[in-house]
Short mmCIF file of C-alpha atoms and ligand atoms in Angstrom, two decimals:
data_model
loop_
_atom_site.label_atom_id
_atom_site.label_comp_id
_atom_site.label_asym_id
_atom_site.label_seq_id
_atom_site.Cartn_x
_atom_site.Cartn_y
_atom_site.Cartn_z
CA MET A 1 -113.35 84.53 70.28
CA THR A 2 -110.19 82.60 70.88
CA PHE A 3 -108.55 82.14 74.20
CA ASP A 4 -104.76 81.61 75.20
CA TYR A 5 -106.08 78.82 77.48
CA ASP A 6 -109.21 76.80 78.38
CA LEU A 7 -108.67 77.16 81.93
CA PHE A 8 -106.47 79.64 83.87
CA VAL A 9 -106.14 78.61 87.55
CA ILE A 10 -105.00 81.36 89.96
CA GLY A 11 -103.21 79.59 93.01
CA GLY A 12 -100.96 76.68 93.27
CA GLY A 13 -102.54 75.19 96.52
CA SER A 14 -104.26 71.95 96.99
CA GLY A 15 -107.38 72.88 95.15
CA GLY A 16 -105.65 74.88 92.30
CA VAL A 17 -103.22 72.19 91.64
CA ARG A 18 -105.75 69.21 91.62
CA ALA A 19 -108.20 71.27 89.47
CA ALA A 20 -105.42 72.26 86.78
CA ARG A 21 -103.96 68.78 86.67
CA MET A 22 -107.40 67.25 86.40
CA ALA A 23 -108.53 69.51 83.70
CA ALA A 24 -105.43 69.10 81.72
CA GLU A 25 -105.74 65.15 82.03
CA ALA A 26 -109.15 65.67 80.44
CA GLY A 27 -107.86 67.46 77.45
CA ALA A 28 -108.00 71.36 78.52
CA ARG A 29 -105.21 73.49 77.72
CA VAL A 30 -104.57 74.78 81.33
CA ALA A 31 -102.18 77.41 82.93
CA LEU A 32 -101.52 78.14 86.63
CA ALA A 33 -100.15 80.99 88.37
CA GLU A 34 -98.41 80.90 91.79
CA GLU A 35 -96.72 83.83 93.26
CA TYR A 36 -94.93 81.97 96.14
CA ARG A 37 -94.26 78.26 96.28
CA MET A 38 -96.17 75.41 94.75
CA GLY A 39 -98.37 73.48 97.19
CA GLY A 40 -100.03 76.40 99.03
CA THR A 41 -100.92 76.43 102.65
CA CYS A 42 -101.30 72.91 103.43
CA VAL A 43 -97.91 71.93 101.96
CA ILE A 44 -95.73 75.22 102.43
CA ARG A 45 -97.12 76.64 105.79
CA GLY A 46 -99.92 74.55 107.28
CA CYS A 47 -100.95 70.78 107.40
CA ILE A 48 -97.62 69.25 106.59
CA PRO A 49 -95.05 71.30 108.20
CA LYS A 50 -97.36 71.62 111.25
CA LYS A 51 -97.75 67.80 111.51
CA LEU A 52 -93.94 67.47 111.36
CA MET A 53 -93.67 69.77 114.17
CA VAL A 54 -96.40 67.80 116.10
CA TYR A 55 -94.27 64.70 115.76
CA ALA A 56 -91.17 66.47 116.98
CA SER A 57 -93.09 67.61 119.92
CA GLN A 58 -94.25 64.48 120.93
CA PHE A 59 -90.73 62.92 121.23
CA SER A 60 -90.48 64.55 124.77
CA GLU A 61 -93.12 62.36 126.35
CA ASN A 62 -92.04 59.36 124.89
CA PHE A 63 -88.41 59.96 126.33
CA MET A 64 -89.91 60.60 129.78
CA ASP A 65 -92.46 57.54 129.59
CA ALA A 66 -89.63 55.21 128.32
CA PRO A 67 -88.16 54.09 131.53
CA GLY A 68 -91.61 52.46 132.49
CA TYR A 69 -91.10 50.21 129.45
CA GLY A 70 -87.53 49.17 130.71
CA TRP A 71 -85.49 51.81 128.66
CA SER A 72 -82.81 53.93 130.43
CA ILE A 73 -81.79 57.02 128.58
CA SER A 74 -78.51 58.37 129.66
CA GLY A 75 -78.39 62.16 129.78
CA THR A 76 -81.06 64.54 129.08
CA PRO A 77 -82.49 64.32 125.54
CA ARG A 78 -81.83 67.57 123.74
CA PHE A 79 -84.02 69.16 120.91
CA ASP A 80 -81.85 70.90 118.13
CA TRP A 81 -84.47 73.32 116.68
CA SER A 82 -82.09 74.25 113.62
CA ALA A 83 -81.58 70.66 112.76
CA PHE A 84 -85.02 69.93 112.82
CA MET A 85 -86.10 72.97 110.90
CA ALA A 86 -83.51 72.17 108.31
CA ASN A 87 -84.96 68.61 107.76
CA LYS A 88 -88.65 69.94 107.80
CA ASP A 89 -87.63 72.42 105.03
CA ARG A 90 -85.83 69.74 102.93
CA GLU A 91 -89.09 67.51 103.14
CA ILE A 92 -91.35 70.78 102.16
CA ALA A 93 -89.08 71.46 99.25
CA ARG A 94 -89.26 67.95 98.11
CA LEU A 95 -93.02 67.79 98.31
CA GLU A 96 -93.19 71.25 96.39
CA GLY A 97 -91.03 69.69 93.64
CA LEU A 98 -93.49 66.59 93.36
CA TYR A 99 -96.44 69.05 93.04
CA THR A 100 -94.66 70.99 90.21
CA GLN A 101 -93.81 67.93 88.55
CA ALA A 102 -97.30 66.47 88.28
CA LEU A 103 -98.53 69.74 86.90
CA GLN A 104 -95.57 69.66 84.31
CA THR A 105 -96.40 65.97 83.43
CA ALA A 106 -100.05 66.78 82.95
CA GLY A 107 -98.99 69.54 80.47
CA VAL A 108 -100.10 72.41 82.64
CA THR A 109 -98.37 75.84 81.85
CA ILE A 110 -96.98 77.41 85.09
CA PHE A 111 -96.39 80.97 85.77
CA SER A 112 -94.44 81.76 88.97
CA ASP A 113 -96.11 84.96 89.00
CA ARG A 114 -99.14 87.00 90.53
CA ALA A 115 -102.14 86.97 88.43
CA ILE A 116 -104.74 89.61 88.54
CA PHE A 117 -107.82 90.20 86.71
CA ALA A 118 -107.72 92.75 83.70
CA ASP A 119 -111.28 91.97 82.52
CA PRO A 120 -113.60 88.89 82.80
CA HIS A 121 -111.53 86.77 80.51
CA THR A 122 -108.09 88.40 80.77
CA LEU A 123 -105.51 88.08 83.50
CA PHE A 124 -102.31 90.53 83.86
CA LEU A 125 -99.21 88.62 85.09
CA LEU A 126 -97.37 91.24 87.33
CA ASN A 127 -93.77 90.02 87.07
CA ASP A 128 -94.11 89.12 83.34
CA GLU A 129 -96.20 92.38 82.63
CA ARG A 130 -98.11 90.44 80.17
CA LYS A 131 -101.77 89.54 79.59
CA VAL A 132 -103.19 86.10 79.06
CA THR A 133 -106.80 85.07 78.27
CA ALA A 134 -108.70 81.98 79.33
CA GLU A 135 -112.17 80.72 78.57
CA LYS A 136 -112.68 79.73 82.17
CA ILE A 137 -110.99 80.78 85.32
CA LEU A 138 -110.58 79.23 88.58
CA ILE A 139 -109.84 81.37 91.71
CA ALA A 140 -108.00 79.24 94.27
CA THR A 141 -105.79 81.82 96.10
CA GLY A 142 -106.74 80.44 99.48
CA ASN A 143 -106.69 82.62 102.81
CA ARG A 144 -104.09 84.02 105.13
CA PRO A 145 -103.83 84.46 109.02
CA THR A 146 -105.53 87.50 109.98
CA ARG A 147 -103.83 90.00 112.48
CA GLU A 148 -106.89 91.96 113.40
CA MET A 149 -106.65 91.31 116.84
CA GLY A 150 -109.16 92.47 119.48
CA THR A 151 -113.07 92.13 119.43
CA THR A 152 -113.87 95.90 119.46
CA HIS A 153 -110.89 97.42 117.88
CA ILE A 154 -107.48 96.45 116.30
CA ILE A 155 -104.94 96.75 119.12
CA PRO A 156 -101.62 98.47 119.06
CA GLY A 157 -98.54 96.11 118.64
CA GLY A 158 -100.19 93.42 116.49
CA ASP A 159 -97.47 93.80 113.83
CA LEU A 160 -94.92 92.66 116.63
CA CYS A 161 -96.69 89.28 116.63
CA ILE A 162 -96.04 86.11 114.42
CA THR A 163 -98.74 84.30 112.71
CA SER A 164 -98.74 80.73 111.43
CA ASN A 165 -97.10 81.84 108.35
CA GLU A 166 -93.95 83.07 110.25
CA VAL A 167 -94.05 80.21 112.94
CA PHE A 168 -92.33 77.84 110.33
CA HIS A 169 -89.34 80.07 109.73
CA LEU A 170 -88.25 81.02 113.53
CA GLU A 171 -84.71 81.05 113.68
CA THR A 172 -84.55 80.15 117.37
CA MET A 173 -87.02 78.34 119.41
CA PRO A 174 -88.95 80.58 121.73
CA LYS A 175 -88.73 79.70 125.50
CA ARG A 176 -91.87 81.64 126.46
CA VAL A 177 -94.63 81.71 123.93
CA LEU A 178 -98.03 83.46 124.07
CA VAL A 179 -100.73 81.86 121.79
CA ALA A 180 -103.85 84.02 121.00
CA GLY A 181 -106.92 82.44 119.81
CA GLY A 182 -108.85 79.14 120.73
CA GLY A 183 -109.23 77.28 117.43
CA TYR A 184 -107.25 74.64 115.49
CA ILE A 185 -104.20 76.73 115.04
CA ALA A 186 -103.86 78.09 118.48
CA LEU A 187 -104.29 74.84 120.14
CA GLU A 188 -101.95 72.95 117.90
CA PHE A 189 -99.23 75.13 118.20
CA ALA A 190 -99.87 75.64 122.01
CA HIS A 191 -99.26 71.92 122.29
CA ILE A 192 -96.17 72.04 119.83
CA PHE A 193 -94.29 74.45 121.82
CA HIS A 194 -95.29 72.88 125.01
CA GLY A 195 -93.91 69.51 123.72
CA LEU A 196 -90.79 71.12 122.68
CA GLY A 197 -90.15 72.42 126.16
CA ALA A 198 -91.33 76.17 125.90
CA HIS A 199 -93.53 77.62 128.62
CA VAL A 200 -96.98 78.20 126.93
CA SER A 201 -99.77 80.54 127.74
CA LEU A 202 -103.12 80.36 125.72
CA VAL A 203 -105.01 83.74 125.52
CA TYR A 204 -108.57 83.12 124.43
CA ARG A 205 -111.52 85.48 124.64
CA GLY A 206 -114.08 82.73 125.22
CA GLU A 207 -114.99 80.40 128.10
CA LYS A 208 -113.36 77.41 126.68
CA PRO A 209 -111.31 76.79 123.63
CA LEU A 210 -112.67 75.03 120.40
CA ARG A 211 -116.04 76.66 119.84
CA GLY A 212 -118.26 74.48 117.79
CA PHE A 213 -116.81 71.32 118.86
CA ASP A 214 -118.92 68.90 121.34
CA ASP A 215 -119.00 70.32 124.96
CA ASP A 216 -117.65 67.37 126.44
CA MET A 217 -114.57 67.00 124.35
CA ARG A 218 -113.90 71.01 124.73
CA ASP A 219 -113.90 70.16 128.42
CA ALA A 220 -111.69 67.29 128.15
CA VAL A 221 -109.25 69.28 125.98
CA LEU A 222 -109.04 71.98 128.43
CA GLU A 223 -108.68 69.63 131.48
CA SER A 224 -105.98 67.97 129.65
CA MET A 225 -104.00 71.05 128.64
CA ARG A 226 -104.09 72.27 132.11
CA ALA A 227 -102.97 68.97 133.52
CA ARG A 228 -100.22 69.12 131.26
CA GLY A 229 -98.93 72.46 132.47
CA LEU A 230 -100.09 74.67 129.69
CA GLU A 231 -101.36 77.89 131.12
CA VAL A 232 -104.97 78.76 129.74
CA LEU A 233 -106.26 82.03 130.23
CA LEU A 234 -110.05 82.28 129.45
CA GLY A 235 -112.12 85.36 128.82
CA CYS A 236 -108.69 87.06 128.01
CA GLU A 237 -107.55 89.33 125.17
CA PHE A 238 -104.59 91.54 124.49
CA THR A 239 -104.97 95.14 124.85
CA LYS A 240 -101.54 96.04 123.82
CA VAL A 241 -98.43 94.50 122.81
CA GLN A 242 -94.99 96.18 123.18
CA ARG A 243 -91.46 95.32 122.61
CA ARG A 244 -88.87 95.83 125.44
CA GLY A 245 -85.40 94.85 124.68
CA ASP A 246 -85.40 91.19 123.49
CA GLN A 247 -88.75 90.80 125.04
CA LEU A 248 -92.40 91.20 124.08
CA HIS A 249 -95.06 92.51 126.69
CA ALA A 250 -98.58 91.95 126.23
CA GLU A 251 -101.00 93.70 128.28
CA THR A 252 -104.42 92.13 128.83
CA ASN A 253 -107.95 92.98 129.77
CA HIS A 254 -107.05 91.25 132.97
CA GLY A 255 -104.87 93.74 133.81
CA ALA A 256 -101.74 91.47 133.55
CA VAL A 257 -98.70 92.20 131.62
CA ILE A 258 -97.06 88.79 130.31
CA GLU A 259 -93.50 88.77 129.28
CA CYS A 260 -92.59 86.29 126.45
CA ASP A 261 -90.22 85.72 123.46
CA GLN A 262 -92.97 85.26 120.82
CA ILE A 263 -96.70 86.06 120.40
CA LEU A 264 -98.26 83.79 117.73
CA LEU A 265 -101.73 85.14 116.72
CA ALA A 266 -104.14 82.31 115.49
CA ILE A 267 -107.47 84.18 115.59
CA GLY A 268 -108.82 83.22 112.31
CA ARG A 269 -107.97 83.44 108.51
CA GLN A 270 -109.14 85.96 105.80
CA PRO A 271 -109.61 85.13 102.04
CA ASN A 272 -106.87 86.31 99.70
CA THR A 273 -108.89 88.47 97.42
CA ASP A 274 -108.08 92.07 98.15
CA ALA A 275 -105.62 92.58 95.34
CA LEU A 276 -107.07 90.24 92.84
CA HIS A 277 -109.32 93.14 91.12
CA VAL A 278 -112.17 90.69 91.01
CA GLU A 279 -114.51 93.63 90.43
CA LYS A 280 -113.13 93.88 86.84
CA ALA A 281 -114.34 90.45 86.09
CA GLY A 282 -117.87 90.77 87.68
CA VAL A 283 -117.07 88.44 90.69
CA GLU A 284 -118.89 89.11 93.76
CA LEU A 285 -117.35 89.09 97.29
CA GLY A 286 -118.75 88.45 100.47
CA MET A 287 -118.68 90.36 103.92
CA LYS A 288 -115.49 88.75 104.75
CA GLY A 289 -113.81 89.24 101.46
CA GLU A 290 -114.65 85.72 100.19
CA VAL A 291 -115.60 84.74 96.72
CA VAL A 292 -119.35 83.88 96.78
CA VAL A 293 -120.17 80.76 94.81
CA ASP A 294 -123.16 78.54 94.22
CA ASP A 295 -123.63 74.94 94.93
CA TYR A 296 -121.43 74.24 91.91
CA SER A 297 -118.60 76.60 92.95
CA ARG A 298 -119.58 79.06 90.15
CA THR A 299 -118.98 82.77 90.99
CA SER A 300 -121.43 85.64 89.99
CA ALA A 301 -119.46 85.36 86.57
CA ALA A 302 -120.71 82.34 84.92
CA HIS A 303 -117.27 81.29 83.47
CA ILE A 304 -115.43 81.89 86.71
CA TYR A 305 -115.29 79.33 89.43
CA ALA A 306 -113.67 79.38 92.99
CA VAL A 307 -112.51 76.52 95.13
CA GLY A 308 -111.10 75.95 98.56
CA ASP A 309 -110.35 78.41 101.43
CA VAL A 310 -111.09 81.54 99.25
CA THR A 311 -114.81 80.67 99.26
CA ASN A 312 -114.67 80.51 103.30
CA ARG A 313 -117.00 77.28 103.18
CA VAL A 314 -115.07 74.36 104.84
CA GLN A 315 -111.48 75.28 105.42
CA LEU A 316 -109.96 71.80 105.03
CA THR A 317 -107.35 70.46 102.50
CA PRO A 318 -109.45 67.35 101.64
CA VAL A 319 -112.64 69.69 100.89
CA ALA A 320 -110.77 71.83 98.66
CA ILE A 321 -109.49 68.95 96.67
CA HIS A 322 -112.95 67.64 96.43
CA GLU A 323 -114.28 70.90 95.43
CA ALA A 324 -111.63 70.99 92.48
CA MET A 325 -112.66 67.67 91.26
CA CYS A 326 -116.33 68.55 91.31
CA PHE A 327 -115.49 71.63 89.47
CA VAL A 328 -113.48 69.66 86.69
CA GLU A 329 -116.65 67.33 86.47
CA THR A 330 -118.94 70.51 86.18
CA ALA A 331 -116.72 72.55 83.96
CA PHE A 332 -114.91 70.06 81.67
CA LYS A 333 -116.68 66.72 81.71
CA ASN A 334 -120.29 67.85 81.14
CA ASN A 335 -121.27 66.27 84.45
CA PRO A 336 -122.39 68.96 86.81
CA THR A 337 -121.33 67.78 90.28
CA LYS A 338 -122.03 69.62 93.71
CA PRO A 339 -119.49 69.17 96.42
CA ASP A 340 -120.92 66.91 99.06
CA TYR A 341 -120.12 68.20 102.56
CA GLY A 342 -121.87 65.35 104.46
CA HIS A 343 -119.38 63.65 107.19
CA VAL A 344 -116.44 65.47 106.77
CA PRO A 345 -114.06 64.38 109.64
CA SER A 346 -111.66 66.59 110.86
CA ALA A 347 -109.11 66.64 113.65
CA VAL A 348 -107.18 69.06 115.72
CA PHE A 349 -103.67 67.81 116.20
CA THR A 350 -103.22 68.50 119.80
CA THR A 351 -101.40 65.95 122.17
CA PRO A 352 -103.41 63.81 122.15
CA GLU A 353 -105.58 64.43 119.42
CA LEU A 354 -109.11 65.46 118.98
CA ALA A 355 -110.87 63.96 116.18
CA VAL A 356 -114.57 64.13 115.03
CA VAL A 357 -117.14 63.20 112.49
CA GLY A 358 -120.65 64.36 112.34
CA MET A 359 -122.66 66.16 114.84
CA SER A 360 -121.87 67.40 118.33
CA GLU A 361 -124.51 66.57 120.96
CA GLU A 362 -125.50 70.26 120.96
CA LYS A 363 -125.71 70.48 117.07
CA ALA A 364 -127.91 67.28 116.90
CA LEU A 365 -130.16 68.81 119.52
CA GLY A 366 -130.29 72.03 117.67
CA MET A 367 -131.49 70.34 114.67
CA GLY A 368 -134.33 68.52 116.45
CA HIS A 369 -132.96 65.23 117.10
CA SER A 370 -133.68 63.55 120.42
CA VAL A 371 -130.27 61.65 121.17
CA ASP A 372 -128.99 58.78 122.90
CA ILE A 373 -125.51 59.43 124.47
CA TYR A 374 -122.71 56.95 124.93
CA LYS A 375 -119.48 57.96 126.55
CA ALA A 376 -116.50 56.09 127.45
CA SER A 377 -113.40 57.44 129.34
CA PHE A 378 -110.41 55.16 130.18
CA ARG A 379 -106.59 55.03 130.67
CA PRO A 380 -104.99 53.95 127.38
CA LEU A 381 -102.91 50.74 127.74
CA LEU A 382 -99.75 52.51 126.48
CA HIS A 383 -99.74 54.76 129.58
CA THR A 384 -100.15 52.08 132.21
CA LEU A 385 -96.55 51.31 132.18
CA GLY A 386 -95.51 54.78 130.92
CA GLY A 387 -97.23 56.06 133.98
CA ARG A 388 -98.58 59.25 132.30
CA PRO A 389 -102.10 60.12 134.05
CA VAL A 390 -103.81 60.63 130.64
CA ARG A 391 -107.45 59.34 129.77
CA THR A 392 -108.97 58.87 126.43
CA SER A 393 -112.48 60.04 125.87
CA MET A 394 -115.06 58.99 123.38
CA LYS A 395 -118.66 59.88 122.55
CA LEU A 396 -121.28 58.63 120.42
CA VAL A 397 -124.20 60.66 119.64
CA VAL A 398 -127.04 58.56 118.42
CA ASP A 399 -130.62 59.52 117.08
CA ALA A 400 -132.99 57.99 119.52
CA LYS A 401 -135.75 57.40 117.08
CA THR A 402 -133.80 55.68 114.32
CA GLY A 403 -130.65 54.64 116.11
CA GLN A 404 -128.55 56.07 113.45
CA VAL A 405 -125.03 57.48 114.80
CA LEU A 406 -124.77 61.16 114.28
CA GLY A 407 -121.65 61.84 115.74
CA VAL A 408 -118.48 60.23 116.69
CA HIS A 409 -116.03 62.26 118.95
CA ILE A 410 -112.46 60.87 120.20
CA PHE A 411 -110.08 62.53 122.29
CA GLY A 412 -107.09 60.44 122.62
CA ASP A 413 -103.99 59.04 120.90
CA HIS A 414 -104.16 58.31 117.18
CA ALA A 415 -107.86 59.73 117.31
CA ALA A 416 -107.58 61.15 113.72
CA GLU A 417 -106.43 57.90 112.43
CA ILE A 418 -109.57 56.20 114.09
CA ILE A 419 -112.10 58.81 113.10
CA GLN A 420 -111.38 58.20 109.25
CA ALA A 421 -112.89 54.75 109.36
CA ALA A 422 -115.73 55.85 111.48
CA ALA A 423 -116.38 58.39 108.81
CA VAL A 424 -117.07 55.66 106.30
CA ALA A 425 -119.59 53.93 108.71
CA LEU A 426 -121.50 57.31 109.37
CA ARG A 427 -121.55 57.78 105.61
CA LEU A 428 -123.22 54.53 104.99
CA GLY A 429 -125.73 55.42 107.68
CA ALA A 430 -124.61 53.13 110.40
CA THR A 431 -126.50 52.64 113.52
CA LYS A 432 -125.59 52.06 116.92
CA LYS A 433 -126.50 48.43 116.32
CA ASP A 434 -124.22 48.12 113.47
CA PHE A 435 -121.53 49.28 115.75
CA ASP A 436 -122.53 46.85 118.61
CA ARG A 437 -122.57 44.05 115.97
CA THR A 438 -119.03 44.84 114.89
CA ILE A 439 -116.34 42.57 116.38
CA ALA A 440 -113.87 44.55 118.57
CA LEU A 441 -110.18 44.64 117.43
CA HIS A 442 -108.25 43.92 120.84
CA PRO A 443 -106.39 45.51 122.44
CA THR A 444 -106.92 48.72 120.94
CA ALA A 445 -108.50 52.05 122.03
CA ALA A 446 -110.55 52.11 118.95
CA GLU A 447 -112.31 48.87 120.04
CA GLU A 448 -114.15 51.04 122.64
CA LEU A 449 -116.31 52.37 119.71
CA VAL A 450 -117.82 49.10 119.20
CA THR A 451 -118.10 48.10 122.95
CA MET A 452 -120.08 51.03 124.58
CA ARG A 453 -123.11 49.24 125.46
CA THR A 454 -124.52 51.22 128.38
CA LYS A 455 -126.19 54.41 127.60
CA SER A 456 -125.07 57.51 129.43
CA TYR A 457 -128.25 59.49 129.14
CA SER A 458 -130.96 60.59 126.62
CA LYS A 459 -131.94 64.10 125.83
CA ALA A 460 -134.69 65.59 123.71
CA PRO A 461 -134.29 69.11 121.89
CA ALA A 462 -135.51 71.93 123.94
CA GLY A 463 -139.13 73.15 123.60
P1 NDP B 501 -110.47 79.12 113.95
O1 NDP B 501 -111.56 79.77 113.21
O2 NDP B 501 -110.40 77.68 114.14
O3 NDP B 501 -110.21 79.89 115.39
C1 NDP B 501 -110.09 81.12 115.41
C2 NDP B 501 -109.79 81.43 116.82
O4 NDP B 501 -109.79 82.82 117.13
C3 NDP B 501 -111.22 81.26 117.56
O5 NDP B 501 -110.91 80.81 118.89
C4 NDP B 501 -112.01 82.78 117.80
O6 NDP B 501 -112.66 82.91 118.85
C5 NDP B 501 -110.58 83.49 117.84
N1 NDP B 501 -110.64 84.93 117.39
C6 NDP B 501 -111.29 85.20 116.32
N2 NDP B 501 -111.33 86.63 116.06
C7 NDP B 501 -110.55 87.20 117.29
C8 NDP B 501 -110.39 88.37 117.74
N3 NDP B 501 -110.54 89.54 116.98
N4 NDP B 501 -109.54 88.49 118.94
C9 NDP B 501 -109.46 87.29 119.71
N5 NDP B 501 -109.72 86.16 119.19
C10 NDP B 501 -110.24 86.00 118.03
O7 NDP B 501 -109.13 79.81 112.95
P2 NDP B 501 -107.75 79.21 112.83
O8 NDP B 501 -106.98 80.31 112.33
O9 NDP B 501 -107.18 78.42 114.14
O10 NDP B 501 -107.92 78.14 111.66
C11 NDP B 501 -108.56 78.37 110.64
C12 NDP B 501 -109.13 77.29 109.87
O11 NDP B 501 -108.38 76.45 109.30
C13 NDP B 501 -109.91 76.12 110.82
O12 NDP B 501 -111.18 76.76 111.12
C14 NDP B 501 -109.69 74.95 110.07
O13 NDP B 501 -110.92 74.99 109.28
C15 NDP B 501 -108.48 75.19 109.20
N6 NDP B 501 -107.57 74.49 109.93
C16 NDP B 501 -107.43 73.06 110.17
C17 NDP B 501 -106.58 72.37 110.81
C18 NDP B 501 -106.77 70.79 110.83
O14 NDP B 501 -107.47 70.48 110.26
N7 NDP B 501 -106.10 70.21 111.69
C19 NDP B 501 -105.33 72.88 111.36
C20 NDP B 501 -105.44 74.25 111.13
C21 NDP B 501 -106.37 75.12 110.40
P3 NDP B 501 -113.98 82.50 118.95
O15 NDP B 501 -114.19 81.13 119.02
O16 NDP B 501 -114.55 83.30 120.15
O17 NDP B 501 -114.70 82.85 117.86
#
């Protein structure tokens, strides 16, 4: 049987674009369908515009702290939301263009269209109203923010709230913002709006945000948020949201009614599989609608693969790109390659940042390691003259028997920049002695990682 293409990629996000480009460069005839904008969540409505908003939000503190360094700022600095949004949109459009160009240069055929399965080797293009066939198919459709708010039932009024899709297109800056959730997106946008001058309340159902992160770091983030003036409501959920005039009113399980301009739901994401008709191709979905894949990103249909957020493995751009490259090795270079999920660094872009690589203390203990814990907390030099009462926290989780560093955790300025290099060390199996032997780079915050000599405590796994 002959096919129109060797590979058809559904979805033009980080994973899909990388797979399409590399497969084409390896000599395959490749097509890619993207129904919205090239670049996917990361470029269009995720990592990149979010980071630009983080940068915008951090100027306010710099202005406030500048007099400590001898600067005088006449008048009150003003933030122009429209000007910023226009500049941000221009940059996103530029990046989108680069993605498209890279695909074209590699010889990938692009369909600005929604592709759905017609049968195991055939896709139907909805706008074009035509079918195309491919020998292999890659599902890289990503995920989207969920609106299914409420632990026990979906609450009324969820459609009045925005998600991280809409937040990048608000025409005016909200002055009072409620953020629901306690994960990456909730905390990042809570800090962004706070930094831009809004009154922010975080509404989180658990006892402290960032479940899954090291407990000490979660405490440090919570303390920092409250010290900065962010309101954090814990054990709290909306029961109802209503519009009254220009305002939204959110009723909570605490019996409060909170009035605000916008409510941002950041309560998780769901895979984009519902309208794909994967059943026509024999592709199995999991409980959350994710595409179920094996260690090589292969679905239950042997010629169909899936990478990135749609598989609900690790929801991070570099991981999707890694999975895409492994897929091309496996499917087009006769070199079966499993994605390696060891030592994936990650960061929550709060102000300051929380960055981590490796295990939390709780995870290490849960996996049977006896641990030695090293902690440092200090006032960063930058803030001595600036006068801001913030502290940086660092923590090393070390295997007590082997001395291997199992986890590095940093909550402080530039933590994400620092953790990338620590990830290399952990990947190479660095021990605490290796850290100690490394000469410090002075004066930096990062030097603390190699100068922590005194053990804070040791712990053995329970039982
Ligand atoms: P997360 O899974 O990180 O957080 C979801 C939050 O919503 C949790 O606090 C969860 O609470 C809460 N929640 C879930 N369901 C409900 C509900 N029904 N009612 C109320 N609260 C609820 O999801 P995000 O959407 O923030 O981010 C998705 C993923 O995207 C992240 O896990 C991350 O992998 C990636 N991401 C990475 C970023 C980065 O690298 N900087 C930035 C943004 C996203 P609970 O803890 O109790 O379950």
